[in-house]
Amino acid sequence: MTALPYNYKDPILTLENISMSFHGEPVLRDINAQILDVTRPNMRQGQVVGFYGRSGIGKSVLCRIMAGLIAPSAGTVEVGLAQQPVTPGMVGFVQQRYPLFDHRTLHDNLLVAALRKHAPADARQHVEAYLERFGLAPHRRKYPALLSGGQRQRAAIAQQLLCSDHLILLDEPFSGLDVAMIDEVKRIIVEVTTMDELNTVIIVSHDIVTTTALADRLWLLGYEHDAAGALVPGATISPQHQYNLAEMGLAWHENVEAEPEFAQFVEHIKNEIRGS
Amino acid sequence: MKSLFAPNAQPARLVFTTMVIGQAALLLLLWLFYPMQLFPSLGEVVRALGDLITTQGLIQELWASMSTALQALAVATVLALLISYLTALPFFRPIAYAASKMRYLTLTGLTFFMALMVSSGHQVKLSVLIFGATVYLVTGMTSVILTTTQEEMDHARTLGMGEWRSFYEVVVLGKLDEMLEVVRQNFAIIWTMITLVETLYQSEGGIGLLLYKQNRYLHLDGVLAIQLVILATGAAQDYVFVLLRKVFFPYSSLGTSA
Ligand SMILES: Nc1ncnc2c1ncn2[C@@H]1O[C@H](COP(=O)(O)OP(=O)(O)O)[C@@H](O)[C@H]1O
Ligand SMILES: [Mg+2]
C-alpha cells in the first residue's frame, strides 16, 4: 500500500449541520461533511467520494437534500467554488431507478439536457461525444423502454453530466447490477473523473466493496448512542466514521481490491456498521 | 391449438385470427338456425337495415350524429385538458374536483337547462354533449395526472428545468399518449349521450331519433340493425384511435406485456 501524493484545494460541496425530520420523526441528524478538490501532481483528475449506509437509513433523503430537491429541516448545503446555496439543477443527480423521459428517444433525452446549457449546435456536438464515450451510439434512436438496465443507467449519467457543472450524485449506482455491469459503471465513473479536474462523483451506496474501491473519501452514516446507551434517533456521521482513503493509501490504485489492506479496511467498516 | 387455453399464452397470429372468425361465424350460424321468440332473425335485421338505409336515410343520420359527436369530443378534449392541467395550481383544484363530480348530473335536467340558455336546437345538443363529455374526460385525465411520481418530477428538476418546464415535460408531453387513451375510452359515453339527447330534443334528427322511432313502433329488427350499426361505428373509431396512438406515440406500448 502506497499513499500517492495529493493536495487539497477549494471546497466543492459542503454539508453543514444537516438535519431532516418527517412529521417530527428524525431521519438525519447534524450531518457535517466537506468535499474538497483533490489535486495530484502532473495529473488531471477529479474526485470520487462515498457515503455508506444501511438500507432505509436515509441515504436517498440525503441525496435529495444534496441535490437541492428538498430543503433540510436544519442546516445548509453549499456547492461549487463559489459555495452558493444549492438549488435544483446545480448538482447532477441520478436517482436509484435511473429515470429518463420515456417519451423521448435516447438521443433526444440527451439533447434536451444539453440544450439547458449549450447553444443548439454545441449541444448536438456534446451529445454526439457522450453517445460515443458511453457506448450508447448504436442505441441513439431507441426509446428508454427498450434499453437494458446498464444502458439506461449510462444514459441517465450522461444526461445529468450534459447539464450540470462538474458535480454528479449517484444514488445506489451498483444495486441490481451483475459483476460485468458493475465493472462497466466503475469504468464510466473513472472516465467521468478524468474528464475534468473539478468533476466530482458522489456515490451513495450500501455496497461497501465497490464504493471503497473507487473513492478517495468516505463517510459512514450510522446511529449514535447517548451516555445511557440508548439509541439516538436520526442517522449521522460520527467523527470516527470519516475516512480519508488517499491518506490511508487506498485511493487511485489500479487493482486495490486485491490488496490485503483493502480487505482489512472493508472488514473494519463492516464491523462498524454492525456495531451501530 | 393448446395455446388458446393456456393462461397468458401468445398464440400465433394466424391461429388467433382463425379462432376469432370461427367464433363470429358460430354466433351467426346460431342466430340463423335457432331463431328465438321475440328476438328478430338475421334475415329480418338485414332487411330492416336495407330499409332504414334506403327510406329513412340511416347513413345521413349516422353521419349527422357522428359529426356532432366528433365536434363535441374535440371541444370537450380541449376543455378537459385545460381544466386538468390547471390542477397544477392549487387555486384551480376545486374546479376540477367539481367538474368531475358533475358526472352525476342527469342529462334530462341538463338538457332542459341548456335549452333555456342557448337558442338553436343544434346548440343545445352540442352544449349538452360537450358538458357531458368534459366532466367524464376531466375525471380520467386528472387521474392520469395523479400518476405522476416524485421521481419523475425530480428527474426534470435535476436537469435544471423550472417548475413549469418540468410540468410541461413530465405531465403534458410525457402523458399525452395516456390522455389520448382517456379520450378513446370516453368516446363511447358520447354515443350513449347523443342517442339520448336526440330523443329529448327531436328537432335535430340524428341516429338517436331514428332509434327512438323504431323503439316506439316496436320494430325490434330495426332497433337491432341500428344498434349493430352504432356498434360497428364504435369499433371502427376505437381502431382509428389505436392507429393514432401508434403513429404519434410510438413509445406508448413499449414495455407492456401485449
Ligand atoms: N417524503 C418522505 N416523507 C416521510 N418519510 C420519508 C420521506 N422520504 C423518506 N422518508 C423516510 O426516511 C427514511 C429513509 O429513507 P431512504 O432515504 O429512502 O433510505 P435509504 O437509505 O434506503 O435510501 C425511511 O424510513 C423513509 O420512510
Ligand atoms: Mg435509497
XYZ file of N, CA, C and O in Angstrom, chain A residues 2-10 12 34-40 43-52 189-190 192-194 196-203 208-219 241-253 256 262 265 269:
276
model
N 0.676 2.034 -1.025
C 1.448 3.261 -1.117
C 0.503 4.440 -1.184
O -0.427 4.435 -1.984
N 0.749 5.408 -0.292
C -0.067 6.619 -0.342
C 0.497 7.499 -1.441
O 1.662 7.885 -1.403
N -0.314 7.783 -2.449
C 0.150 8.614 -3.554
C 0.057 10.084 -3.152
O -0.801 10.460 -2.363
N 0.957 10.917 -3.675
C 0.935 12.335 -3.275
C -0.314 13.057 -3.789
O -0.798 12.783 -4.877
N -0.832 13.942 -2.963
C -2.024 14.704 -3.358
C -2.103 15.962 -2.504
O -1.413 16.079 -1.487
N -2.915 16.894 -2.931
C -3.167 18.115 -2.159
C -4.643 18.433 -2.179
O -5.331 18.078 -3.129
N -5.116 19.122 -1.158
C -6.497 19.581 -1.170
C -6.549 21.047 -1.511
O -5.715 21.829 -1.070
N -7.527 21.414 -2.332
C -7.699 22.832 -2.640
C -9.063 23.308 -2.156
O -9.420 23.073 -1.022
N -9.846 23.916 -3.048
C -11.084 24.567 -2.610
C -12.199 23.563 -2.325
O -12.231 22.482 -2.889
N -15.801 21.910 -2.709
C -16.704 21.727 -3.845
C -18.143 21.563 -3.369
O -19.084 22.014 -4.018
N -17.433 17.764 4.137
C -16.995 18.704 3.108
C -16.178 17.969 2.050
O -15.269 17.207 2.371
N -16.588 18.185 0.806
C -15.851 17.581 -0.305
C -14.904 18.639 -0.856
O -15.324 19.743 -1.204
N -13.609 18.274 -0.897
C -12.606 19.221 -1.366
C -12.075 18.795 -2.722
O -12.068 17.606 -3.055
N -11.621 19.766 -3.482
C -10.988 19.486 -4.757
C -9.616 18.872 -4.486
O -8.773 19.491 -3.845
N -9.436 17.644 -4.930
C -8.150 16.975 -4.737
C -7.293 17.206 -5.973
O -7.767 17.046 -7.091
N -6.054 17.590 -5.761
C -5.165 17.693 -6.928
C -4.008 16.727 -6.741
O -3.540 16.506 -5.621
N -3.616 16.122 -7.844
C -2.464 15.218 -7.807
C -1.441 15.754 -8.785
O -1.797 16.218 -9.860
N -1.306 15.438 -12.854
C -2.468 14.670 -13.274
C -3.680 15.569 -13.300
O -3.803 16.487 -12.506
N -4.548 15.260 -14.236
C -5.814 15.967 -14.261
C -6.854 14.956 -13.804
O -7.180 14.036 -14.536
N -7.316 15.099 -12.597
C -8.263 14.117 -12.101
C -9.229 14.728 -11.107
O -8.839 15.496 -10.235
N -10.471 14.382 -11.259
C -11.484 14.833 -10.315
C -11.478 13.951 -9.087
O -10.481 13.316 -8.776
N -12.602 13.913 -8.374
C -12.640 13.118 -7.163
C -13.898 12.251 -7.095
O -14.898 12.544 -7.709
N -13.733 11.168 -6.347
C -14.869 10.289 -6.088
C -15.004 10.180 -4.574
O -14.026 9.856 -3.893
N -16.160 10.478 -4.061
C -16.356 10.318 -2.624
C -17.562 9.410 -2.405
O -18.418 9.282 -3.275
N -17.562 8.758 -1.245
C -18.645 7.817 -0.994
C -19.351 8.079 0.318
O -18.732 8.499 1.293
N -20.661 7.890 0.312
C -21.428 7.859 1.557
C -22.000 6.446 1.688
O -22.696 5.990 0.787
N -21.667 5.767 2.793
C -22.234 4.437 3.036
C -23.379 4.537 4.005
O -23.346 5.340 4.918
N -17.430 5.781 -14.161
C -17.167 6.745 -13.088
C -15.735 7.266 -13.185
O -15.486 8.473 -13.080
N -14.802 6.351 -13.428
C -13.409 6.780 -13.575
C -13.281 7.702 -14.784
O -12.631 8.748 -14.733
N -15.513 9.659 -16.001
C -16.068 10.974 -15.663
C -15.039 11.802 -14.897
O -14.844 12.986 -15.162
N -14.358 11.163 -13.947
C -13.426 11.951 -13.126
C -12.196 12.367 -13.912
O -11.537 13.333 -13.537
N -11.873 11.639 -14.979
C -10.691 12.056 -15.732
C -11.016 13.107 -16.789
O -10.133 13.649 -17.418
N -12.399 16.055 -16.249
C -12.153 17.423 -15.789
C -11.653 17.398 -14.346
O -12.107 16.607 -13.534
N -10.718 18.269 -14.065
C -10.130 18.371 -12.735
C -11.196 18.556 -11.649
O -11.081 18.048 -10.538
N -12.242 19.277 -11.998
C -13.245 19.600 -10.979
C -14.374 18.576 -10.902
O -15.204 18.629 -10.015
N -14.434 17.667 -11.856
C -15.520 16.680 -11.846
C -15.508 15.862 -10.556
O -14.463 15.367 -10.141
N -16.665 15.755 -9.963
C -16.764 15.082 -8.681
C -17.942 14.128 -8.709
O -19.055 14.528 -9.025
N -17.663 12.868 -8.419
C -18.736 11.877 -8.362
C -18.995 11.530 -6.905
O -18.068 11.152 -6.182
N -20.232 11.705 -6.485
C -20.606 11.340 -5.125
C -21.398 10.046 -5.203
O -22.459 10.000 -5.823
N -20.859 8.983 -4.614
C -21.540 7.696 -4.645
C -22.233 7.490 -3.304
O -21.603 7.560 -2.257
N -20.326 -1.784 0.037
C -19.097 -1.312 0.669
C -17.894 -1.497 -0.245
O -17.120 -0.567 -0.468
N -17.739 -2.701 -0.792
C -16.521 -3.023 -1.532
C -16.360 -2.118 -2.755
O -15.317 -1.484 -2.949
N -17.405 -2.040 -3.561
C -17.273 -1.287 -4.804
C -17.061 0.196 -4.533
O -16.251 0.849 -5.200
N -17.774 0.723 -3.560
C -17.625 2.147 -3.268
C -16.220 2.441 -2.745
O -15.580 3.406 -3.161
N -15.742 1.607 -1.834
C -14.410 1.828 -1.266
C -13.337 1.764 -2.357
O -12.388 2.546 -2.358
N -13.508 0.856 -3.294
C -12.512 0.698 -4.350
C -12.397 1.952 -5.210
O -11.338 2.254 -5.732
N -13.470 2.705 -5.330
C -13.471 3.866 -6.217
C -13.137 5.177 -5.510
O -12.613 6.098 -6.121
N -13.463 5.257 -4.206
C -13.478 6.567 -3.556
C -12.118 6.985 -3.015
O -11.248 6.151 -2.775
N -11.958 8.291 -2.840
C -10.809 8.770 -2.084
C -11.205 9.339 -0.729
O -10.361 9.557 0.127
N -12.504 9.601 -0.543
C -13.011 9.955 0.797
C -14.265 9.139 1.046
O -15.006 8.851 0.117
N -14.508 8.831 2.331
C -15.682 8.050 2.689
C -16.324 8.579 3.939
O -15.644 8.982 4.876
N -17.654 8.574 3.931
C -18.372 8.902 5.152
C -19.345 7.773 5.451
O -20.022 7.283 4.534
N -16.115 8.105 11.847
C -16.615 7.457 10.633
C -16.346 8.268 9.367
O -17.056 8.173 8.389
N -15.307 9.135 9.442
C -14.908 9.878 8.259
C -13.541 9.349 7.856
O -12.599 9.410 8.628
N -13.448 8.828 6.672
C -12.212 8.167 6.266
C -11.594 8.875 5.082
O -12.284 9.212 4.129
N -10.283 9.066 5.183
C -9.545 9.640 4.064
C -8.726 8.527 3.413
O -7.655 8.170 3.879
N -9.268 7.966 2.354
C -8.624 6.804 1.733
C -7.322 7.185 1.026
O -6.442 6.346 0.864
N -7.225 8.453 0.613
C -5.989 8.905 -0.031
C -4.854 8.843 0.980
O -3.764 8.333 0.699
N -5.153 9.308 2.180
C -4.153 9.305 3.235
C -3.800 7.875 3.654
O -2.664 7.557 3.952
N -4.838 7.020 3.668
C -4.623 5.637 4.089
C -3.927 4.811 3.012
O -3.654 3.627 3.227
N -3.687 5.404 1.859
C -3.014 4.667 0.784
C -3.922 3.674 0.087
O -3.472 2.637 -0.408
N -5.199 3.951 0.071
C -6.134 3.034 -0.590
C -6.801 3.654 -1.814
O -7.677 3.050 -2.410
N -6.371 4.871 -2.150
C -7.035 5.529 -3.272
C -6.180 5.450 -4.528
O -4.948 5.449 -4.454
N -6.842 5.405 -5.683
C -6.221 5.512 -7.008
C -5.280 4.349 -7.328
O -4.351 4.499 -8.108
N -5.474 3.213 -6.697
C -4.656 2.056 -7.075
C -5.395 1.260 -8.140
O -6.614 1.082 -8.062
N -6.953 -2.191 -6.413
C -6.906 -2.048 -4.954
C -7.633 -3.182 -4.251
O -7.263 -3.586 -3.144
N -6.827 -3.404 1.842
C -8.180 -3.079 1.401
C -9.175 -4.017 2.082
O -10.181 -3.584 2.638
N -9.585 -3.123 5.673
C -10.384 -1.904 5.864
C -11.877 -2.220 5.669
O -12.724 -1.783 6.452
N -14.904 -1.648 8.342
C -16.151 -0.914 8.066
C -17.357 -1.783 8.389
O -18.329 -1.334 9.003
